[in-house]
Backbone as JSON Lines, residues from 0, in Angstrom:
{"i":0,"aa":"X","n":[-49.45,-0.8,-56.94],"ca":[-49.67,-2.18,-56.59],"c":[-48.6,-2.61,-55.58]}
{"i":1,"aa":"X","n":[-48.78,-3.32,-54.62],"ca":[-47.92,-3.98,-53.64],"c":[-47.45,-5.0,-53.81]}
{"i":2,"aa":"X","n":[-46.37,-5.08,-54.01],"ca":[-45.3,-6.36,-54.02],"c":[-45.0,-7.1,-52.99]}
{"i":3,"aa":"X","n":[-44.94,-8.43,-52.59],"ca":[-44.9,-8.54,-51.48],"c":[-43.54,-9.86,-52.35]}
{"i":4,"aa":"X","n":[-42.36,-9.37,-51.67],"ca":[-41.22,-10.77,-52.01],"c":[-41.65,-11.98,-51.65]}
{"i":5,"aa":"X","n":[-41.17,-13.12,-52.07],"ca":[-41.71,-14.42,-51.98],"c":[-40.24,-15.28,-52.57]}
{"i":6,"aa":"X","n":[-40.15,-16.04,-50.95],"ca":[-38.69,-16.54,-51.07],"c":[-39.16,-18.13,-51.61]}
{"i":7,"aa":"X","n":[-38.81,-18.99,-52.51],"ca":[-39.21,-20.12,-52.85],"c":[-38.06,-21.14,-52.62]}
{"i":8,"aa":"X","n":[-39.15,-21.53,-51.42],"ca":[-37.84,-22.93,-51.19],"c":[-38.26,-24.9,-51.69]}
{"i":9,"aa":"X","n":[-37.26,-25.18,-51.58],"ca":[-37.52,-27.04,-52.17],"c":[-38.19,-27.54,-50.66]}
{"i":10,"aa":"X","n":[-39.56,-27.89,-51.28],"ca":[-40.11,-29.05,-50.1],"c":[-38.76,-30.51,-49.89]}
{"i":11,"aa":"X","n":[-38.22,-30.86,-50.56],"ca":[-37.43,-31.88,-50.04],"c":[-36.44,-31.51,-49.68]}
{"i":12,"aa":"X","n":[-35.7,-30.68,-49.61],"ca":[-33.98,-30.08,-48.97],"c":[-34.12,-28.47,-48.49]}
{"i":13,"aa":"X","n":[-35.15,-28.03,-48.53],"ca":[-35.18,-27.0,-47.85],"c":[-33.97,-26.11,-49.03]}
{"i":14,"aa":"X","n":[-33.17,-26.35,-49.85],"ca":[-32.66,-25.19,-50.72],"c":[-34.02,-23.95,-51.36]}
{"i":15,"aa":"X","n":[-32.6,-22.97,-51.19],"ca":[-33.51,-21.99,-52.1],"c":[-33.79,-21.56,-53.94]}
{"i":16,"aa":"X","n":[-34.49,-21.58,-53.73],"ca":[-34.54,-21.44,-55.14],"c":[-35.17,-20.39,-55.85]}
{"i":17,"aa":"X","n":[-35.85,-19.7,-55.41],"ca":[-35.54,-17.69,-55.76],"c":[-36.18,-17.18,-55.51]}
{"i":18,"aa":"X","n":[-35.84,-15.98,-55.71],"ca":[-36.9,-15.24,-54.86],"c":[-37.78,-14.25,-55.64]}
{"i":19,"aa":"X","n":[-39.08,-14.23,-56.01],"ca":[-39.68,-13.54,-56.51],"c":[-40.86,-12.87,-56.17]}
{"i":20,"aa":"X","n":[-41.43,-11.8,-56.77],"ca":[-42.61,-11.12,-56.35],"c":[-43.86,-11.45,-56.86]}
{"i":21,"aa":"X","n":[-45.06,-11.07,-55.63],"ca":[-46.18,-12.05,-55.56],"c":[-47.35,-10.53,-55.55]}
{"i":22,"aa":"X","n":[-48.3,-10.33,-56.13],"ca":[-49.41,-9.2,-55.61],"c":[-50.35,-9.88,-55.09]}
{"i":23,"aa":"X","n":[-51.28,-9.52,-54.7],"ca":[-52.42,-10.18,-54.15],"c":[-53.19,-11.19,-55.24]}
{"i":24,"aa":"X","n":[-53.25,-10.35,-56.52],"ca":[-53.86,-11.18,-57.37],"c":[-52.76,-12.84,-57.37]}
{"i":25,"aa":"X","n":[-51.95,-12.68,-57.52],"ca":[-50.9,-13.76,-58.12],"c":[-51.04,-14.76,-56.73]}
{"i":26,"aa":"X","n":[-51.05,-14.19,-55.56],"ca":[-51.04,-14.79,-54.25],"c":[-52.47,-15.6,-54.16]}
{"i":27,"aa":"X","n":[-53.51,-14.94,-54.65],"ca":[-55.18,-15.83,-54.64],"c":[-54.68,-16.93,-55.78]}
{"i":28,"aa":"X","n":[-54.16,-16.12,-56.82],"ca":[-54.22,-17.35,-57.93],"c":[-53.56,-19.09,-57.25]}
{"i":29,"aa":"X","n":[-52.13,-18.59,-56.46],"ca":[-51.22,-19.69,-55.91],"c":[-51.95,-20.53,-55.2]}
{"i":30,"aa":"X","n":[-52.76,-19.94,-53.69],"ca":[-53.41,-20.74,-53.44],"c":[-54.78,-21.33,-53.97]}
{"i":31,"aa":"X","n":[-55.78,-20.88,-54.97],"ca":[-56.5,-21.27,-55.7],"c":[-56.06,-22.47,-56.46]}
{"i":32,"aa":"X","n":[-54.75,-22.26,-57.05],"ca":[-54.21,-23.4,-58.19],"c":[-53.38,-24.38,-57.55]}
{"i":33,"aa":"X","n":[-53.23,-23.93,-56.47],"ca":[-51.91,-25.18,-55.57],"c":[-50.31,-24.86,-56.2]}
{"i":34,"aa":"X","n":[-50.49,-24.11,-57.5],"ca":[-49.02,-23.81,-58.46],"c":[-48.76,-22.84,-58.38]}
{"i":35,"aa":"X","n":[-47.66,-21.96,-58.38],"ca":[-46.92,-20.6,-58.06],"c":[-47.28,-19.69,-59.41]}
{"i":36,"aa":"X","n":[-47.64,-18.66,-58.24],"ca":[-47.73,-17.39,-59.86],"c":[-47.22,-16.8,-59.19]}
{"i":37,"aa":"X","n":[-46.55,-15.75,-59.79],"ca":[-46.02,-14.36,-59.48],"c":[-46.4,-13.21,-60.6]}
{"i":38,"aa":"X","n":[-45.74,-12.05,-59.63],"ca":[-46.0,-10.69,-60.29],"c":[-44.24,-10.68,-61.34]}
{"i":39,"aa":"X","n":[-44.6,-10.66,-62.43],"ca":[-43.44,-10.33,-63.53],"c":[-42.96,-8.73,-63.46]}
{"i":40,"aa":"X","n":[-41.83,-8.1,-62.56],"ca":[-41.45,-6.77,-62.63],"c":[-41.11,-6.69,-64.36]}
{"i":41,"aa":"X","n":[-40.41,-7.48,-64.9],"ca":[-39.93,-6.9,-66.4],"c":[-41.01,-6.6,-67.23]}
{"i":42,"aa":"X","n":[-42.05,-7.58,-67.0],"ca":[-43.15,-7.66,-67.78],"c":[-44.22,-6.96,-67.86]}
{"i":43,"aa":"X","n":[-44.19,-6.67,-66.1],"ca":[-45.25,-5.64,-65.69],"c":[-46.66,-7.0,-65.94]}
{"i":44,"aa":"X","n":[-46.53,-7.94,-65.8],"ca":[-47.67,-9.16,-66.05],"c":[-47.92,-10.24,-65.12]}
{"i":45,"aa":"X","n":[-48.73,-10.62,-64.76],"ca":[-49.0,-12.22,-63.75],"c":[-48.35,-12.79,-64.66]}
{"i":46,"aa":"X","n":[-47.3,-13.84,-63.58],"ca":[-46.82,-14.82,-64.1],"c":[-47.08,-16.1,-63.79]}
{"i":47,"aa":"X","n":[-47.49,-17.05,-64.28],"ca":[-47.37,-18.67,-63.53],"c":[-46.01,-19.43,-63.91]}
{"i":48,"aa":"X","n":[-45.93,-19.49,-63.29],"ca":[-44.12,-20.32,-63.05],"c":[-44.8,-21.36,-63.89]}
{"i":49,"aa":"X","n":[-43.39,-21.65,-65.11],"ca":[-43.8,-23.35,-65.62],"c":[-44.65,-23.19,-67.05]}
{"i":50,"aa":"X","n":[-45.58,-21.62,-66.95],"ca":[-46.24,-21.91,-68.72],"c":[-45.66,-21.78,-69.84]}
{"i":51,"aa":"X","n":[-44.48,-21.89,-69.54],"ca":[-44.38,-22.21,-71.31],"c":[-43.12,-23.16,-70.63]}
{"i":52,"aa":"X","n":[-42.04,-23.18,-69.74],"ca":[-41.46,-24.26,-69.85],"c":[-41.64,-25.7,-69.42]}
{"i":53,"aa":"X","n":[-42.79,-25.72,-68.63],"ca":[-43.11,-26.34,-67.98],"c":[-42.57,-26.76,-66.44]}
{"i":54,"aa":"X","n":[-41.61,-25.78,-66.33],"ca":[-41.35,-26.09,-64.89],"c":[-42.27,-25.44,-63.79]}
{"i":55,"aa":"X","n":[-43.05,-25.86,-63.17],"ca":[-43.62,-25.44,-62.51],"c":[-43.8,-25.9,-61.02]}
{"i":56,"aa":"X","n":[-43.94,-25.26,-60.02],"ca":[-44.01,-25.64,-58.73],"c":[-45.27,-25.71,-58.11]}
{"i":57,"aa":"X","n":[-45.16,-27.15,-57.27],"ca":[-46.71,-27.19,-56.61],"c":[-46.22,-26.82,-55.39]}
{"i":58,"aa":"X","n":[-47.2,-26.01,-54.83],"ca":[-47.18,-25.37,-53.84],"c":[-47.77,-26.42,-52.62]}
{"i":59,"aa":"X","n":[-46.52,-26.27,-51.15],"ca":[-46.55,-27.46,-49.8],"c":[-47.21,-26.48,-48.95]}
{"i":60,"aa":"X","n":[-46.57,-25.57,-48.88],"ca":[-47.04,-24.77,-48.02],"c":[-46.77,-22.99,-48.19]}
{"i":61,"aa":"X","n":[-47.27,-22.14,-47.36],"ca":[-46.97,-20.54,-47.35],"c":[-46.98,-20.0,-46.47]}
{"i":62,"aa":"X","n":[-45.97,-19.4,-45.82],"ca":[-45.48,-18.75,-44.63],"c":[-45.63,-16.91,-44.77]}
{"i":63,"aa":"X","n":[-46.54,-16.46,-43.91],"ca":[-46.03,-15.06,-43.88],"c":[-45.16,-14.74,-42.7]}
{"i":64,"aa":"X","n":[-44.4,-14.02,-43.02],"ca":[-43.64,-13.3,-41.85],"c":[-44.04,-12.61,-40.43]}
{"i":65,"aa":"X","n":[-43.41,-12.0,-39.94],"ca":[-44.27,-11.59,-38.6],"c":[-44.75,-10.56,-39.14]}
{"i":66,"aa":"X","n":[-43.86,-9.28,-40.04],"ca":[-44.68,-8.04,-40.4],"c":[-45.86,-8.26,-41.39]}
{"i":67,"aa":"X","n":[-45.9,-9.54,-41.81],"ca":[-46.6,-9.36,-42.89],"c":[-46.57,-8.71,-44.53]}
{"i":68,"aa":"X","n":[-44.98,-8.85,-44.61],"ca":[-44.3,-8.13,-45.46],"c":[-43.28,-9.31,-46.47]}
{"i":69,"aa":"X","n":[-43.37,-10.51,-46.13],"ca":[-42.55,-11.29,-46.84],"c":[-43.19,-12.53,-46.84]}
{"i":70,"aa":"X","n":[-42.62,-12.99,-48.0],"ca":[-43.55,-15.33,-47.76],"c":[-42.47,-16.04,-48.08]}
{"i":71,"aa":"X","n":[-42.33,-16.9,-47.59],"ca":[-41.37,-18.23,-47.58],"c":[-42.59,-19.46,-48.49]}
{"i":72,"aa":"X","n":[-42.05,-19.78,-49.58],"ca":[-43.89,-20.92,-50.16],"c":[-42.71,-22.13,-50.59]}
{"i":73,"aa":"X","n":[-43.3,-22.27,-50.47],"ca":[-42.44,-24.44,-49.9],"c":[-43.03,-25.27,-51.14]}
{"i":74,"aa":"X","n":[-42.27,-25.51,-51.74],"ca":[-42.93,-25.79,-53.43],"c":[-41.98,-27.28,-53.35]}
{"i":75,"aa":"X","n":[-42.75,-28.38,-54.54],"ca":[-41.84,-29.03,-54.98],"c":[-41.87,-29.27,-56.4]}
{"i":76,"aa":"X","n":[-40.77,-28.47,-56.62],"ca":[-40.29,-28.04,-57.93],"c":[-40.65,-29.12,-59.07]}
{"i":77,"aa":"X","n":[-41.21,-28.94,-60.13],"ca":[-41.13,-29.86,-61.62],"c":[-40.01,-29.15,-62.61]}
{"i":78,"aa":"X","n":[-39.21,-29.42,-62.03],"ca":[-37.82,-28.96,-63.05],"c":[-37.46,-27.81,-62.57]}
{"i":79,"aa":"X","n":[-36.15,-27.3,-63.12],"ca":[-35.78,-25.99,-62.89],"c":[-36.23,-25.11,-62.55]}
{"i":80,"aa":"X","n":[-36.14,-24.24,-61.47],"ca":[-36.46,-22.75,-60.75],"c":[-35.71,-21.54,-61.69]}
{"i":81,"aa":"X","n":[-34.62,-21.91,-62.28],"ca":[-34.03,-20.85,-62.66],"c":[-34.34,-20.67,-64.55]}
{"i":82,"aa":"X","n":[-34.53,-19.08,-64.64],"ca":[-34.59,-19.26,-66.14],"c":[-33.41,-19.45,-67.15]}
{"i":83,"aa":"X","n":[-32.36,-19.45,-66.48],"ca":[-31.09,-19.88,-66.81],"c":[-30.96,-21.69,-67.28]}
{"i":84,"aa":"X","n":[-32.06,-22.37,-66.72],"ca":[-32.34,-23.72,-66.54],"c":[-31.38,-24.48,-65.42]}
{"i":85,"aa":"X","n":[-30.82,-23.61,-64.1],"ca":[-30.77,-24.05,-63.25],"c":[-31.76,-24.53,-62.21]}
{"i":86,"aa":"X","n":[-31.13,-25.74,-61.28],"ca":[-32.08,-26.09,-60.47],"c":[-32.56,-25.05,-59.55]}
{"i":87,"aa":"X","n":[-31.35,-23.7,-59.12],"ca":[-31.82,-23.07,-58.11],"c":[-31.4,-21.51,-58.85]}
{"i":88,"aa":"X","n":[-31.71,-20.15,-58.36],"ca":[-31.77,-19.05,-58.96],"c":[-29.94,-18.73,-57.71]}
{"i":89,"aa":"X","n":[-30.18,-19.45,-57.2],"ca":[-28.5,-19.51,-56.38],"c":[-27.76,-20.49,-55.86]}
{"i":90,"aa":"X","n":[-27.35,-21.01,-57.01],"ca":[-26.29,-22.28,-57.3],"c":[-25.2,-22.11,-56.4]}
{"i":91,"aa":"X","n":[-24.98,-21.03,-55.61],"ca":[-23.97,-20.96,-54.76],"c":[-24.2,-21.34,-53.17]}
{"i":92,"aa":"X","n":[-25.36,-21.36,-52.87],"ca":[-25.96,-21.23,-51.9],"c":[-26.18,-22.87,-51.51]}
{"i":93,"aa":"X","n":[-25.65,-23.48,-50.74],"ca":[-25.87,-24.57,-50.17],"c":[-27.24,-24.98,-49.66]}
{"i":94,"aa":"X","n":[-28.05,-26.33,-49.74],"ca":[-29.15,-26.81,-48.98],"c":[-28.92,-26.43,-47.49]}
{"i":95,"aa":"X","n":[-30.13,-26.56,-47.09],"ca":[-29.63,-27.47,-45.48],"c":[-28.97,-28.4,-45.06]}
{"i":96,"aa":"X","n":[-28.73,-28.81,-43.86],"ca":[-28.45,-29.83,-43.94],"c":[-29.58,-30.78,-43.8]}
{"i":97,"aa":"X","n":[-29.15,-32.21,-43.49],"ca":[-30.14,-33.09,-43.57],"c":[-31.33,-32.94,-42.75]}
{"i":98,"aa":"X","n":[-32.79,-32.92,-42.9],"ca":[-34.02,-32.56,-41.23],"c":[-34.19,-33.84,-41.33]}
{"i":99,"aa":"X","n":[-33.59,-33.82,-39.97],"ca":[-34.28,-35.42,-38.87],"c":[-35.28,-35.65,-38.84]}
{"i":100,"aa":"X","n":[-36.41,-34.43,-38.73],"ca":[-37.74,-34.03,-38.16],"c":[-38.13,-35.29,-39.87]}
{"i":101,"aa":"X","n":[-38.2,-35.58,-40.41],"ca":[-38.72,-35.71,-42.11],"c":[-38.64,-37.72,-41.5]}
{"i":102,"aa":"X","n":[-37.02,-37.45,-41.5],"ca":[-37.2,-38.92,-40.8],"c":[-37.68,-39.16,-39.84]}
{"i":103,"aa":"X","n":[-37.92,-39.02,-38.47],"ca":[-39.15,-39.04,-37.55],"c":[-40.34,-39.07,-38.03]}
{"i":104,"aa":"X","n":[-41.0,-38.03,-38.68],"ca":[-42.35,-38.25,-39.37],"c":[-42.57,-39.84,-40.01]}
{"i":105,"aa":"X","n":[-41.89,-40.45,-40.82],"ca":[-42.38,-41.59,-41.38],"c":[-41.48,-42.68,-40.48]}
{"i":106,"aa":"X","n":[-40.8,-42.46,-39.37],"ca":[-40.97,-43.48,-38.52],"c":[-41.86,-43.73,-37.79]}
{"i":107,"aa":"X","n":[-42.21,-42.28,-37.1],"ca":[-43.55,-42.46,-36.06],"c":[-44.85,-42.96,-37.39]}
{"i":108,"aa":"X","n":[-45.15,-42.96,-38.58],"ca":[-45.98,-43.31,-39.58],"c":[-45.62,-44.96,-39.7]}
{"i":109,"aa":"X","n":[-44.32,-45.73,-39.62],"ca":[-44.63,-46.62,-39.8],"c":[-45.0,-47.66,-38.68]}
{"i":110,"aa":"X","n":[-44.72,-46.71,-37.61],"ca":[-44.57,-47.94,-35.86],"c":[-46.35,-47.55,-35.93]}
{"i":111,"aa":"X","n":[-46.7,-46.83,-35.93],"ca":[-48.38,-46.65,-36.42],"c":[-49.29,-47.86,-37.27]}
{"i":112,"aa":"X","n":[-48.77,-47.45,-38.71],"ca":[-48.87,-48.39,-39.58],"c":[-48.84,-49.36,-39.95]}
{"i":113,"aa":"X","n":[-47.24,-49.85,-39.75],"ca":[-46.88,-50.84,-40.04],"c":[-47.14,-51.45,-41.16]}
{"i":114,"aa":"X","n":[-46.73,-50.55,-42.35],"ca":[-46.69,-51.75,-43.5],"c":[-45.94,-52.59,-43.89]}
{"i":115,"aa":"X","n":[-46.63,-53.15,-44.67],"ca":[-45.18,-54.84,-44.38],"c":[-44.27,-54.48,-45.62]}
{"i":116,"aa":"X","n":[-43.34,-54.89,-45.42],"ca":[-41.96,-54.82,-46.01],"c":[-40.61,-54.15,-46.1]}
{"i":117,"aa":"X","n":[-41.62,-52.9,-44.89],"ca":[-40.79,-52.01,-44.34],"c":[-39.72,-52.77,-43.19]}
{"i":118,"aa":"X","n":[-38.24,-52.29,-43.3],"ca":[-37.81,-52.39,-42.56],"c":[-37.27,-51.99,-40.72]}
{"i":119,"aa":"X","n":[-38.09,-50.35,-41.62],"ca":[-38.7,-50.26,-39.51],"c":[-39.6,-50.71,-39.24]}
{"i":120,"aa":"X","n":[-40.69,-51.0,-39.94],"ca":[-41.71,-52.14,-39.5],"c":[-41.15,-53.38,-39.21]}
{"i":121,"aa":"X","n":[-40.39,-53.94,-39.83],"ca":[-39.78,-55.21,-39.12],"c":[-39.4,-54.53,-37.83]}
{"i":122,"aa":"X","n":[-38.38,-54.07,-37.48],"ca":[-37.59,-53.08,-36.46],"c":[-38.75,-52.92,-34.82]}
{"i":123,"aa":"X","n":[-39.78,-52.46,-35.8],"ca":[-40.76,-51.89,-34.31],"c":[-41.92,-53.29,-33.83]}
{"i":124,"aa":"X","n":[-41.84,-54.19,-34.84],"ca":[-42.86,-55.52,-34.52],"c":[-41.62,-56.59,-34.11]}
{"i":125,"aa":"X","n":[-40.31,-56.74,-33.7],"ca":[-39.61,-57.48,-33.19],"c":[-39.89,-56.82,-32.08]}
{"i":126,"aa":"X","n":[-39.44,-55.23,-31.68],"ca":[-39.63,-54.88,-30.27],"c":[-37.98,-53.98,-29.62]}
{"i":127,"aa":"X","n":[-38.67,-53.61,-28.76],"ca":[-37.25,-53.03,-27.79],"c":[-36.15,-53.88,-28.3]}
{"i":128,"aa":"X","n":[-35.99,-54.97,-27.4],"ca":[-34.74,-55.59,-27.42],"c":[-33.87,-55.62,-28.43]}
{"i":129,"aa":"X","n":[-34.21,-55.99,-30.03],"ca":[-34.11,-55.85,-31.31],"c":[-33.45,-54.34,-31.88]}
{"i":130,"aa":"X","n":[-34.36,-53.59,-31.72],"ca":[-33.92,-52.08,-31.41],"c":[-32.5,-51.91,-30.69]}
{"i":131,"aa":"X","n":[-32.48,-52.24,-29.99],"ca":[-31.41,-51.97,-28.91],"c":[-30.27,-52.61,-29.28]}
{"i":132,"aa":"X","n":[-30.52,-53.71,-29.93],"ca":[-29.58,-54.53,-30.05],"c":[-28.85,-53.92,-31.4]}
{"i":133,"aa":"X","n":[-29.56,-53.78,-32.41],"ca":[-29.2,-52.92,-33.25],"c":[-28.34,-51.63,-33.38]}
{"i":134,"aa":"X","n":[-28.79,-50.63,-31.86],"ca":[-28.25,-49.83,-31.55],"c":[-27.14,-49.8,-31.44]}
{"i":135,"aa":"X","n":[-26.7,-51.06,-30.44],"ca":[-25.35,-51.55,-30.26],"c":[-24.44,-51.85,-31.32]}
{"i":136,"aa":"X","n":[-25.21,-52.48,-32.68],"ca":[-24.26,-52.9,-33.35],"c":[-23.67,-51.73,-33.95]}
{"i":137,"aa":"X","n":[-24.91,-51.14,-34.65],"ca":[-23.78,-50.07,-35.43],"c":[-23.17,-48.82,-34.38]}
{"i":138,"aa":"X","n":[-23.26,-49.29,-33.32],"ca":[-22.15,-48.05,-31.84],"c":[-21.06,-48.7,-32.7]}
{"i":139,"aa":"X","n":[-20.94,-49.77,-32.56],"ca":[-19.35,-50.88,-32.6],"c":[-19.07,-50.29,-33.86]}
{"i":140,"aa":"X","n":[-19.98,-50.83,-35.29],"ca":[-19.22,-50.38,-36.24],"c":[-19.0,-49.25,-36.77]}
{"i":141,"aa":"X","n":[-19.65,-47.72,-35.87],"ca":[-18.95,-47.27,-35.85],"c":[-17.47,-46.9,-35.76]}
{"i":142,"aa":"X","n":[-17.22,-47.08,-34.45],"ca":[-16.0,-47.09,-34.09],"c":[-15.09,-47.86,-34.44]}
{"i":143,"aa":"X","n":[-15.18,-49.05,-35.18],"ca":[-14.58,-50.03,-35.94],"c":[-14.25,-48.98,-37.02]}
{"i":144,"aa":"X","n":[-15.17,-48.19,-38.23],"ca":[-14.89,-47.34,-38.72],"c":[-14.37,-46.29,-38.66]}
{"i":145,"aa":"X","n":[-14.21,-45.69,-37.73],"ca":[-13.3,-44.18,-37.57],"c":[-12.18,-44.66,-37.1]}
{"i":146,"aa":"X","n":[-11.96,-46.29,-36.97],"ca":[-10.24,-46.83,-35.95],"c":[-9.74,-47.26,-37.49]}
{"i":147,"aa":"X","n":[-10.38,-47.58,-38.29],"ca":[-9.88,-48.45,-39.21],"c":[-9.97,-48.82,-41.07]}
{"i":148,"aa":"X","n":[-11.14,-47.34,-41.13],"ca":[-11.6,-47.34,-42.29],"c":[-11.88,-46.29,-43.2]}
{"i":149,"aa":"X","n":[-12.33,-46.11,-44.5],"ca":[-12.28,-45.02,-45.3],"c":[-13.13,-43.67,-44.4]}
{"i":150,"aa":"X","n":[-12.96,-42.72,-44.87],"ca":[-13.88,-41.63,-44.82],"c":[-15.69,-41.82,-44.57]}
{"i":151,"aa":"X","n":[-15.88,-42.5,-46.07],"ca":[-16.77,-42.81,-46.65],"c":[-17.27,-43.46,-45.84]}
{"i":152,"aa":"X","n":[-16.81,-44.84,-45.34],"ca":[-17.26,-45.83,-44.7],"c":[-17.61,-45.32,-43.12]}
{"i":153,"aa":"X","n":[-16.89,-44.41,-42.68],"ca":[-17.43,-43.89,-41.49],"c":[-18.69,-43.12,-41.73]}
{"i":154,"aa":"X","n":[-18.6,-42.49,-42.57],"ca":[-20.21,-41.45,-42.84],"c":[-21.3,-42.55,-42.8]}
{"i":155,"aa":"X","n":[-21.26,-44.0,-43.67],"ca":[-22.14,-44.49,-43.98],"c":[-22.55,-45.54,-42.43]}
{"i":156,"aa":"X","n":[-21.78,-45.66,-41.52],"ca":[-21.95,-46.56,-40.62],"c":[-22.32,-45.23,-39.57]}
{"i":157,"aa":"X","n":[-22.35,-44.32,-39.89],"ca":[-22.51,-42.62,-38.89],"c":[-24.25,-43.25,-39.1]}
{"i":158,"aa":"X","n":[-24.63,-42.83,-40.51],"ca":[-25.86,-43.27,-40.79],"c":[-27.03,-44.15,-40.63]}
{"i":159,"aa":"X","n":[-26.22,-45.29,-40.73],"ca":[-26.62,-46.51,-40.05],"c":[-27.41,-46.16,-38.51]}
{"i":160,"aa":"X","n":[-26.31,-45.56,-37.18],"ca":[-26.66,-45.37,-36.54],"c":[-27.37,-44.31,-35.97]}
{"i":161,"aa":"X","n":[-27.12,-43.46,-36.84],"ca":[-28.5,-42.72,-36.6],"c":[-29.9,-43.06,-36.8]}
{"i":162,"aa":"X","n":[-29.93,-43.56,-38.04],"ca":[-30.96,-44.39,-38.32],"c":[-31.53,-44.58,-37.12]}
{"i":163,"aa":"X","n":[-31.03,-46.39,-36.92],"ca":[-31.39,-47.27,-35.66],"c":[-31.65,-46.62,-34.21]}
{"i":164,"aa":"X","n":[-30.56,-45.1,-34.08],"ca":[-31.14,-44.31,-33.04],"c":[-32.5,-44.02,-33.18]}
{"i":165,"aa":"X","n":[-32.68,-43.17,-34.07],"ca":[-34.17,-42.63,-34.61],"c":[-35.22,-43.56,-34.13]}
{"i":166,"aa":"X","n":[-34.85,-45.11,-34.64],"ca":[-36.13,-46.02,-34.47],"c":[-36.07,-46.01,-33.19]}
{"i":167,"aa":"X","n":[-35.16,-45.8,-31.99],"ca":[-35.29,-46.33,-30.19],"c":[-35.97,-44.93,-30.78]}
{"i":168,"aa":"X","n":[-35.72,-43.81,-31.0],"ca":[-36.39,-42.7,-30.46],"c":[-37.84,-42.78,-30.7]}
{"i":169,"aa":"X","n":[-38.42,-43.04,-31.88],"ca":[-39.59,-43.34,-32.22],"c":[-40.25,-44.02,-31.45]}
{"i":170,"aa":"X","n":[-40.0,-45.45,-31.45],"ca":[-40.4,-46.05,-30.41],"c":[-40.42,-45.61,-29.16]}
{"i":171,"aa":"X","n":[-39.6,-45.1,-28.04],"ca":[-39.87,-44.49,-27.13],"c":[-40.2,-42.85,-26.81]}
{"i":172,"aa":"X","n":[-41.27,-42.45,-28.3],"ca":[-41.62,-41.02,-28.01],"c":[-40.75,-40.09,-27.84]}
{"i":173,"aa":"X","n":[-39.39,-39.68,-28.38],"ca":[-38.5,-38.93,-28.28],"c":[-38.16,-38.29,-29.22]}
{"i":174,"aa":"X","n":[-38.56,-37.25,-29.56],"ca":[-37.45,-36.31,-30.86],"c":[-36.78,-35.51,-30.84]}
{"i":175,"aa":"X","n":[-35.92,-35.94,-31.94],"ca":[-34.47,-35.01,-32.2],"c":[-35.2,-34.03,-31.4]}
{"i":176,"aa":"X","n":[-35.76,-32.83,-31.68],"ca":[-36.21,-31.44,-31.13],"c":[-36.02,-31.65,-29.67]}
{"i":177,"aa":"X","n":[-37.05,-32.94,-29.0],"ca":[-35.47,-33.32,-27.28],"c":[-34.69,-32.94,-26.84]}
{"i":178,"aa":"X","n":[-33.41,-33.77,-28.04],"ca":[-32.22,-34.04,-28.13],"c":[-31.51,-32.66,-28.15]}
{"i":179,"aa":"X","n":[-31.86,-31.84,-28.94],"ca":[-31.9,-30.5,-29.39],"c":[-31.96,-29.82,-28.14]}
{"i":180,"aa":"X","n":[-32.57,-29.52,-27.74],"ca":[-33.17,-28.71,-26.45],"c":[-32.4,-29.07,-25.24]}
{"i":181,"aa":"X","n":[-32.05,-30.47,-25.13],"ca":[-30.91,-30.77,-24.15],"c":[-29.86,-30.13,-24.22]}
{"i":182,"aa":"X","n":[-29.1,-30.47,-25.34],"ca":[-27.98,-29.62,-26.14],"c":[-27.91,-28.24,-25.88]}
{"i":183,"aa":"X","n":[-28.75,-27.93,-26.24],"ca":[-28.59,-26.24,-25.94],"c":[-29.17,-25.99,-24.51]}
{"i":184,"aa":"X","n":[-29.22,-26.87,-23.42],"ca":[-29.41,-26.47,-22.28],"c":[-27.86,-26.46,-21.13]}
{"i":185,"aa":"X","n":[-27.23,-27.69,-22.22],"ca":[-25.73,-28.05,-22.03],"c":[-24.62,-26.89,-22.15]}
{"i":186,"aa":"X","n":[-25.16,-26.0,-23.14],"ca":[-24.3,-25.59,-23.78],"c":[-24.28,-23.86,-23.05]}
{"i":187,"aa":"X","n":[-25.26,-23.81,-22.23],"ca":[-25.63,-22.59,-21.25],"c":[-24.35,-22.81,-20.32]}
């Protein structure tokens, strides 16, 4: 029987959370059920992640590799990945960092949308100027913060303006991936 590894990562932080083996049967079952099965080496048995503890993962998405020899499946976890009852099968192993791309998606969703009570919906139905103006403020308190204030308080006013960047970017059709691509054209 063919094993094919299957790396399981968190739909919301991109951490990993372990890596286990998938056969064809277990691979029809995953996408059939939307929930992760695997092939059990100890057991020599199909496994579905989650039946008896109930942690189980719904399956976002499934990536094969270029050889066709490995899967990346993008789950978001219902409790623990690890049978240890950790969140991840490698507690040592850091997330990503934060994806912009996640925030872009539900900005460009709300300048679309616009549901009310949102505050980039306020943001994108005032308009440019508003935007901009915004931009400006937290530039300032930035730098008000890194001249004059905690750690903390700089990360959170860092935030701020990224944010408010994001929304000019949204609004004027621009993404990080851009920004990105500039950067590394800079950096040639």
């Amino acid at each position: 029987m063919k094993l094919t590894p299957a790396i399981v990562r968190d739909a919301k932080n991109g951490a990993i959370l372990t890596l286990a083996y998938m056969s064809e049967e277990s691979l029809q079952k995953t996408i059939e059920t939307g929930e992760t099965w695997f092939w059990s080496r100890s057991r020599n048995e199909l496994w579905h992640k989650g039946a008896t503890s109930g942690n189980t993962q719904r399956v976002v998405h499934i990536a094969h590799d270029c050889d066709d020899d490995a899967l990346v499946v993008t789950v978001e976890p219902n409790g623990p990945a690890c049978h240890n009852g950790t969140f991840s099968c490698f507690p040592d192993v850091p997330p990503p960092a934060f994806d912009l791309s996640s925030l872009m998606d539900v900005l460009r969703s709300r300048r679309a949308e616009r549901p009310e009570g949102s505050y980039s919906t306020y943001l994108f139905n005032e308009g440019l100027d508003k935007i901009l103006k915004k931009v400006g403020e937290e530039s300032t308190e930035v730098v008000i913060a890194a001249k004059n204030e905690s750690r903390e308080r700089l990360i959170s006013e860092i935030a701020d303006l990224v944010f408010h960047v994001s929304v000019l970017m949204a609004e004027k059709g621009v993404d990080w991936s851009d920004v990105g691509a500039e950067l590394k054209q800079r950096a040639r």
